[in-house]
Short mmCIF file of N, CA and C in Angstrom, two decimals:
data_model
loop_
_atom_site.label_atom_id
_atom_site.label_comp_id
_atom_site.label_asym_id
_atom_site.label_seq_id
_atom_site.Cartn_x
_atom_site.Cartn_y
_atom_site.Cartn_z
N MET A 1 31.97 44.86 -88.95
CA MET A 1 32.60 46.27 -89.01
C MET A 1 32.17 47.01 -89.70
N SER A 2 31.65 47.99 -89.67
CA SER A 2 31.32 49.32 -90.61
C SER A 2 32.64 50.30 -90.60
N TYR A 3 32.37 50.81 -92.20
CA TYR A 3 33.77 51.72 -93.09
C TYR A 3 32.85 51.71 -94.18
N LYS A 4 33.14 52.69 -94.78
CA LYS A 4 32.60 53.97 -96.16
C LYS A 4 33.73 53.13 -97.20
N LEU A 5 32.99 52.84 -97.91
CA LEU A 5 33.54 51.72 -98.97
C LEU A 5 33.75 52.72 -100.04
N TYR A 6 34.41 52.50 -100.84
CA TYR A 6 35.25 54.12 -101.77
C TYR A 6 34.45 53.50 -102.94
N ASN A 7 34.27 54.92 -103.88
CA ASN A 7 33.30 54.58 -104.73
C ASN A 7 33.47 53.27 -105.98
N TYR A 8 34.93 52.87 -106.42
CA TYR A 8 35.07 51.77 -107.34
C TYR A 8 34.18 50.94 -106.89
N GLN A 9 34.75 50.43 -105.13
CA GLN A 9 34.08 49.14 -104.47
C GLN A 9 32.34 49.38 -104.77
N LYS A 10 32.08 50.54 -104.41
CA LYS A 10 30.58 50.52 -104.64
C LYS A 10 30.08 49.94 -105.74
N ARG A 11 31.02 50.54 -107.38
CA ARG A 11 30.80 50.10 -108.85
C ARG A 11 30.76 48.37 -108.70
N ILE A 12 32.12 47.92 -108.05
CA ILE A 12 31.99 46.59 -107.99
C ILE A 12 30.93 45.74 -107.83
N ILE A 13 30.29 46.30 -106.51
CA ILE A 13 29.27 45.22 -105.59
C ILE A 13 28.04 45.34 -106.53
N LYS A 14 28.19 46.58 -107.53
CA LYS A 14 26.76 46.82 -107.85
C LYS A 14 26.78 45.35 -108.86
N ALA A 15 27.66 46.10 -109.63
CA ALA A 15 27.52 44.86 -110.61
C ALA A 15 28.38 43.24 -110.53
N GLN A 16 28.91 43.41 -109.11
CA GLN A 16 28.33 41.67 -108.98
C GLN A 16 27.34 41.53 -108.53
N LYS A 17 26.31 42.22 -108.18
CA LYS A 17 25.00 41.93 -107.94
C LYS A 17 23.88 41.69 -108.88
N THR A 18 24.42 42.27 -110.23
CA THR A 18 23.60 42.26 -111.05
C THR A 18 23.66 40.98 -112.08
N PHE A 19 25.24 40.94 -111.71
CA PHE A 19 25.62 39.71 -112.74
C PHE A 19 25.39 37.99 -112.21
N ILE A 20 25.02 37.80 -110.48
CA ILE A 20 24.74 36.80 -110.03
C ILE A 20 23.05 37.01 -110.25
N LYS A 21 22.24 38.33 -110.94
CA LYS A 21 20.71 38.00 -110.72
C LYS A 21 20.85 37.89 -112.20
N GLY A 22 21.83 37.34 -113.38
CA GLY A 22 21.91 36.59 -115.04
C GLY A 22 21.83 37.80 -115.67
N LYS A 23 21.61 38.86 -115.25
CA LYS A 23 21.82 40.08 -115.85
C LYS A 23 22.54 40.66 -116.98
N ILE A 24 23.88 40.01 -116.60
CA ILE A 24 24.82 40.93 -117.56
C ILE A 24 25.99 39.87 -117.09
N ASP A 25 26.92 40.43 -118.52
CA ASP A 25 28.28 39.03 -118.55
C ASP A 25 29.39 39.99 -117.49
N PHE A 26 29.63 39.48 -116.68
CA PHE A 26 31.10 40.68 -115.64
C PHE A 26 31.80 39.47 -115.73
N ARG A 27 32.98 40.68 -115.76
CA ARG A 27 33.91 40.33 -115.47
C ARG A 27 34.76 42.12 -114.98
N ALA A 28 36.09 41.56 -114.28
CA ALA A 28 36.35 42.52 -113.85
C ALA A 28 38.17 42.63 -113.43
N GLN A 29 38.80 43.91 -113.29
CA GLN A 29 39.82 43.81 -112.93
C GLN A 29 40.04 45.06 -111.94
N ILE A 30 40.41 44.92 -111.10
CA ILE A 30 40.60 45.97 -109.93
C ILE A 30 41.71 46.28 -110.19
N TYR A 31 42.24 47.72 -110.03
CA TYR A 31 43.76 48.08 -110.28
C TYR A 31 44.07 49.41 -109.15
N ALA A 32 44.56 49.11 -107.77
CA ALA A 32 44.33 50.06 -106.54
C ALA A 32 45.55 49.54 -105.55
N GLY A 33 46.50 50.43 -104.96
CA GLY A 33 47.49 50.19 -104.54
C GLY A 33 46.89 49.82 -103.43
N THR A 34 48.28 49.07 -102.90
CA THR A 34 48.26 47.86 -101.18
C THR A 34 47.63 48.84 -100.59
N GLY A 35 46.41 48.36 -99.36
CA GLY A 35 45.65 48.49 -99.03
C GLY A 35 44.39 49.38 -99.09
N ALA A 36 44.20 49.28 -100.55
CA ALA A 36 43.15 50.29 -101.32
C ALA A 36 41.26 49.95 -100.80
N GLY A 37 41.75 48.32 -100.65
CA GLY A 37 40.44 47.15 -100.25
C GLY A 37 40.00 46.53 -101.71
N LYS A 38 40.95 46.45 -101.84
CA LYS A 38 40.25 45.92 -103.34
C LYS A 38 39.40 44.14 -102.55
N THR A 39 40.14 43.87 -101.60
CA THR A 39 39.68 42.16 -100.93
C THR A 39 38.45 42.96 -101.05
N VAL A 40 37.43 43.75 -100.19
CA VAL A 40 36.30 44.09 -99.91
C VAL A 40 35.47 43.57 -101.00
N CYS A 41 35.61 43.83 -102.23
CA CYS A 41 34.55 43.73 -103.12
C CYS A 41 34.16 42.63 -103.36
N PHE A 42 35.54 41.13 -103.62
CA PHE A 42 34.92 39.84 -102.99
C PHE A 42 34.90 39.64 -101.78
N ASN A 43 35.05 39.88 -100.67
CA ASN A 43 34.76 39.86 -99.56
C ASN A 43 33.02 39.72 -99.29
N THR A 44 32.82 40.73 -99.78
CA THR A 44 31.06 41.62 -99.70
C THR A 44 30.41 40.72 -100.72
N LEU A 45 31.13 40.28 -101.47
CA LEU A 45 30.23 38.74 -102.59
C LEU A 45 30.41 37.81 -102.13
N ILE A 46 30.90 37.18 -101.57
CA ILE A 46 31.56 35.79 -100.53
C ILE A 46 30.18 35.73 -99.85
N ALA A 47 30.32 36.60 -98.87
CA ALA A 47 29.47 37.30 -97.55
C ALA A 47 28.29 37.03 -97.65
N ASN A 48 27.46 37.96 -99.45
CA ASN A 48 26.46 37.74 -99.00
C ASN A 48 25.60 36.80 -99.83
N GLU A 49 26.67 35.48 -100.26
CA GLU A 49 26.29 34.51 -100.90
C GLU A 49 26.27 33.89 -99.37
N LEU A 50 27.03 33.87 -98.54
CA LEU A 50 27.04 32.75 -97.44
C LEU A 50 25.89 32.99 -97.33
N ALA A 51 25.49 34.27 -96.74
CA ALA A 51 24.20 34.28 -95.87
C ALA A 51 22.75 34.25 -96.69
N LYS A 52 23.19 33.49 -98.20
CA LYS A 52 21.81 33.11 -98.52
C LYS A 52 22.19 31.44 -98.47
N ASN A 53 23.33 31.03 -98.54
CA ASN A 53 23.53 29.72 -98.59
C ASN A 53 24.87 29.11 -97.55
N PRO A 54 24.20 29.07 -96.01
CA PRO A 54 24.92 28.52 -95.61
C PRO A 54 26.16 27.57 -95.91
N ASN A 55 25.28 26.36 -96.41
CA ASN A 55 25.80 25.44 -96.56
C ASN A 55 27.28 25.41 -98.26
N LEU A 56 26.91 26.84 -98.51
CA LEU A 56 27.95 26.98 -99.73
C LEU A 56 29.81 26.92 -99.40
N ARG A 57 30.70 26.60 -100.18
CA ARG A 57 32.33 26.13 -99.70
C ARG A 57 32.87 27.66 -100.54
N VAL A 58 33.63 27.83 -100.35
CA VAL A 58 34.24 28.53 -101.04
C VAL A 58 35.81 28.42 -100.73
N LEU A 59 36.84 28.60 -102.05
CA LEU A 59 37.75 28.44 -102.26
C LEU A 59 38.47 29.57 -102.68
N VAL A 60 39.71 30.27 -101.81
CA VAL A 60 40.33 31.42 -101.63
C VAL A 60 41.69 31.06 -101.70
N ALA A 61 42.38 31.54 -103.47
CA ALA A 61 43.36 31.11 -103.14
C ALA A 61 44.36 32.89 -103.35
N HIS A 62 45.42 32.94 -102.49
CA HIS A 62 46.02 33.41 -102.31
C HIS A 62 47.85 33.57 -102.89
N PRO A 63 48.08 34.50 -103.95
CA PRO A 63 50.09 34.14 -104.40
C PRO A 63 51.23 34.03 -103.13
N ARG A 64 50.81 34.19 -101.93
CA ARG A 64 51.71 34.47 -101.07
C ARG A 64 51.55 34.58 -99.57
N ILE A 65 51.74 33.40 -99.09
CA ILE A 65 51.26 33.06 -97.38
C ILE A 65 51.04 33.99 -97.06
N ALA A 66 51.76 34.99 -96.41
CA ALA A 66 51.57 36.79 -95.95
C ALA A 66 50.50 37.10 -96.18
N LEU A 67 50.41 37.15 -97.52
CA LEU A 67 48.95 37.36 -98.19
C LEU A 67 47.21 37.48 -97.58
N SER A 68 48.16 35.39 -97.49
CA SER A 68 46.50 34.75 -97.39
C SER A 68 46.65 35.37 -95.89
N ASP A 69 47.56 35.55 -95.08
CA ASP A 69 47.30 35.51 -93.07
C ASP A 69 46.81 37.00 -93.13
N ASP A 70 46.91 37.93 -93.79
CA ASP A 70 46.23 39.10 -93.58
C ASP A 70 45.09 38.86 -94.00
N GLN A 71 44.93 38.84 -95.40
CA GLN A 71 43.59 38.11 -95.48
C GLN A 71 42.77 37.50 -94.84
N GLN A 72 42.88 36.48 -94.35
CA GLN A 72 42.06 35.81 -93.59
C GLN A 72 41.47 36.37 -91.93
N TYR A 73 42.61 37.25 -92.07
CA TYR A 73 42.75 37.60 -90.45
C TYR A 73 41.37 38.87 -90.67
N ARG A 74 41.70 39.52 -91.86
CA ARG A 74 40.93 40.71 -92.04
C ARG A 74 39.31 40.23 -92.39
N THR A 75 39.16 38.91 -93.29
CA THR A 75 37.98 38.41 -93.47
C THR A 75 37.33 37.46 -92.20
N LEU A 76 37.71 37.53 -91.28
CA LEU A 76 36.99 36.80 -90.43
C LEU A 76 36.86 38.12 -89.41
N MET A 77 38.15 39.03 -89.60
CA MET A 77 36.61 40.36 -88.71
C MET A 77 35.96 41.21 -89.45
N ASP A 78 36.34 41.25 -90.31
CA ASP A 78 34.29 41.86 -91.66
C ASP A 78 33.88 40.72 -91.40
N LEU A 79 33.85 40.08 -90.93
CA LEU A 79 32.21 38.80 -91.19
C LEU A 79 31.91 38.52 -89.41
N GLY A 80 32.89 39.54 -88.91
CA GLY A 80 32.42 39.04 -87.03
C GLY A 80 32.30 37.48 -86.40
N TYR A 81 33.69 37.12 -87.06
CA TYR A 81 34.16 35.99 -86.49
C TYR A 81 34.87 35.79 -85.34
N ALA A 82 35.63 36.97 -85.22
CA ALA A 82 37.25 36.90 -84.50
C ALA A 82 37.19 38.75 -84.38
N THR A 83 37.45 39.04 -83.33
CA THR A 83 38.09 40.55 -82.96
C THR A 83 39.67 40.45 -82.25
N GLU A 84 40.05 41.76 -82.29
CA GLU A 84 41.31 41.68 -81.69
C GLU A 84 41.37 42.50 -80.74
N VAL A 85 42.19 41.79 -79.76
CA VAL A 85 42.22 42.25 -78.60
C VAL A 85 43.99 41.94 -78.34
N ASN A 86 44.53 43.24 -77.70
CA ASN A 86 45.64 43.76 -77.87
C ASN A 86 46.69 43.20 -79.21
N GLY A 87 46.22 43.30 -80.14
CA GLY A 87 47.21 42.62 -81.35
C GLY A 87 46.87 41.39 -81.83
N LYS A 88 46.42 40.38 -80.54
CA LYS A 88 46.00 38.64 -81.54
C LYS A 88 44.23 38.85 -81.84
N LEU A 89 44.27 37.76 -82.99
CA LEU A 89 43.11 37.40 -83.42
C LEU A 89 42.80 36.53 -81.94
N GLN A 90 41.17 37.08 -81.49
CA GLN A 90 40.01 36.28 -81.01
C GLN A 90 39.41 35.65 -81.21
N MET A 91 39.09 34.20 -82.07
CA MET A 91 37.63 33.68 -82.27
C MET A 91 37.09 33.84 -81.27
#
């Protein structure tokens, strides 16, 4: 999936890469409206690390089942593991 990143997404992703290299102490809080793409910041980091180490395991916790289902759907789509056909997720 290809889409344009917001400026705040670009800044967070850049800071994450710098943190992983051990160059900065990184903590972030992201405040943005519903549907603004906050999850992209975290999924990008996870995807980059999984690409480097396929044996890596990631635990993602969400506060609500509906949010978890939506984020799982978006993550699978973003990583290319699923597509949408007639409104249904296809693996």
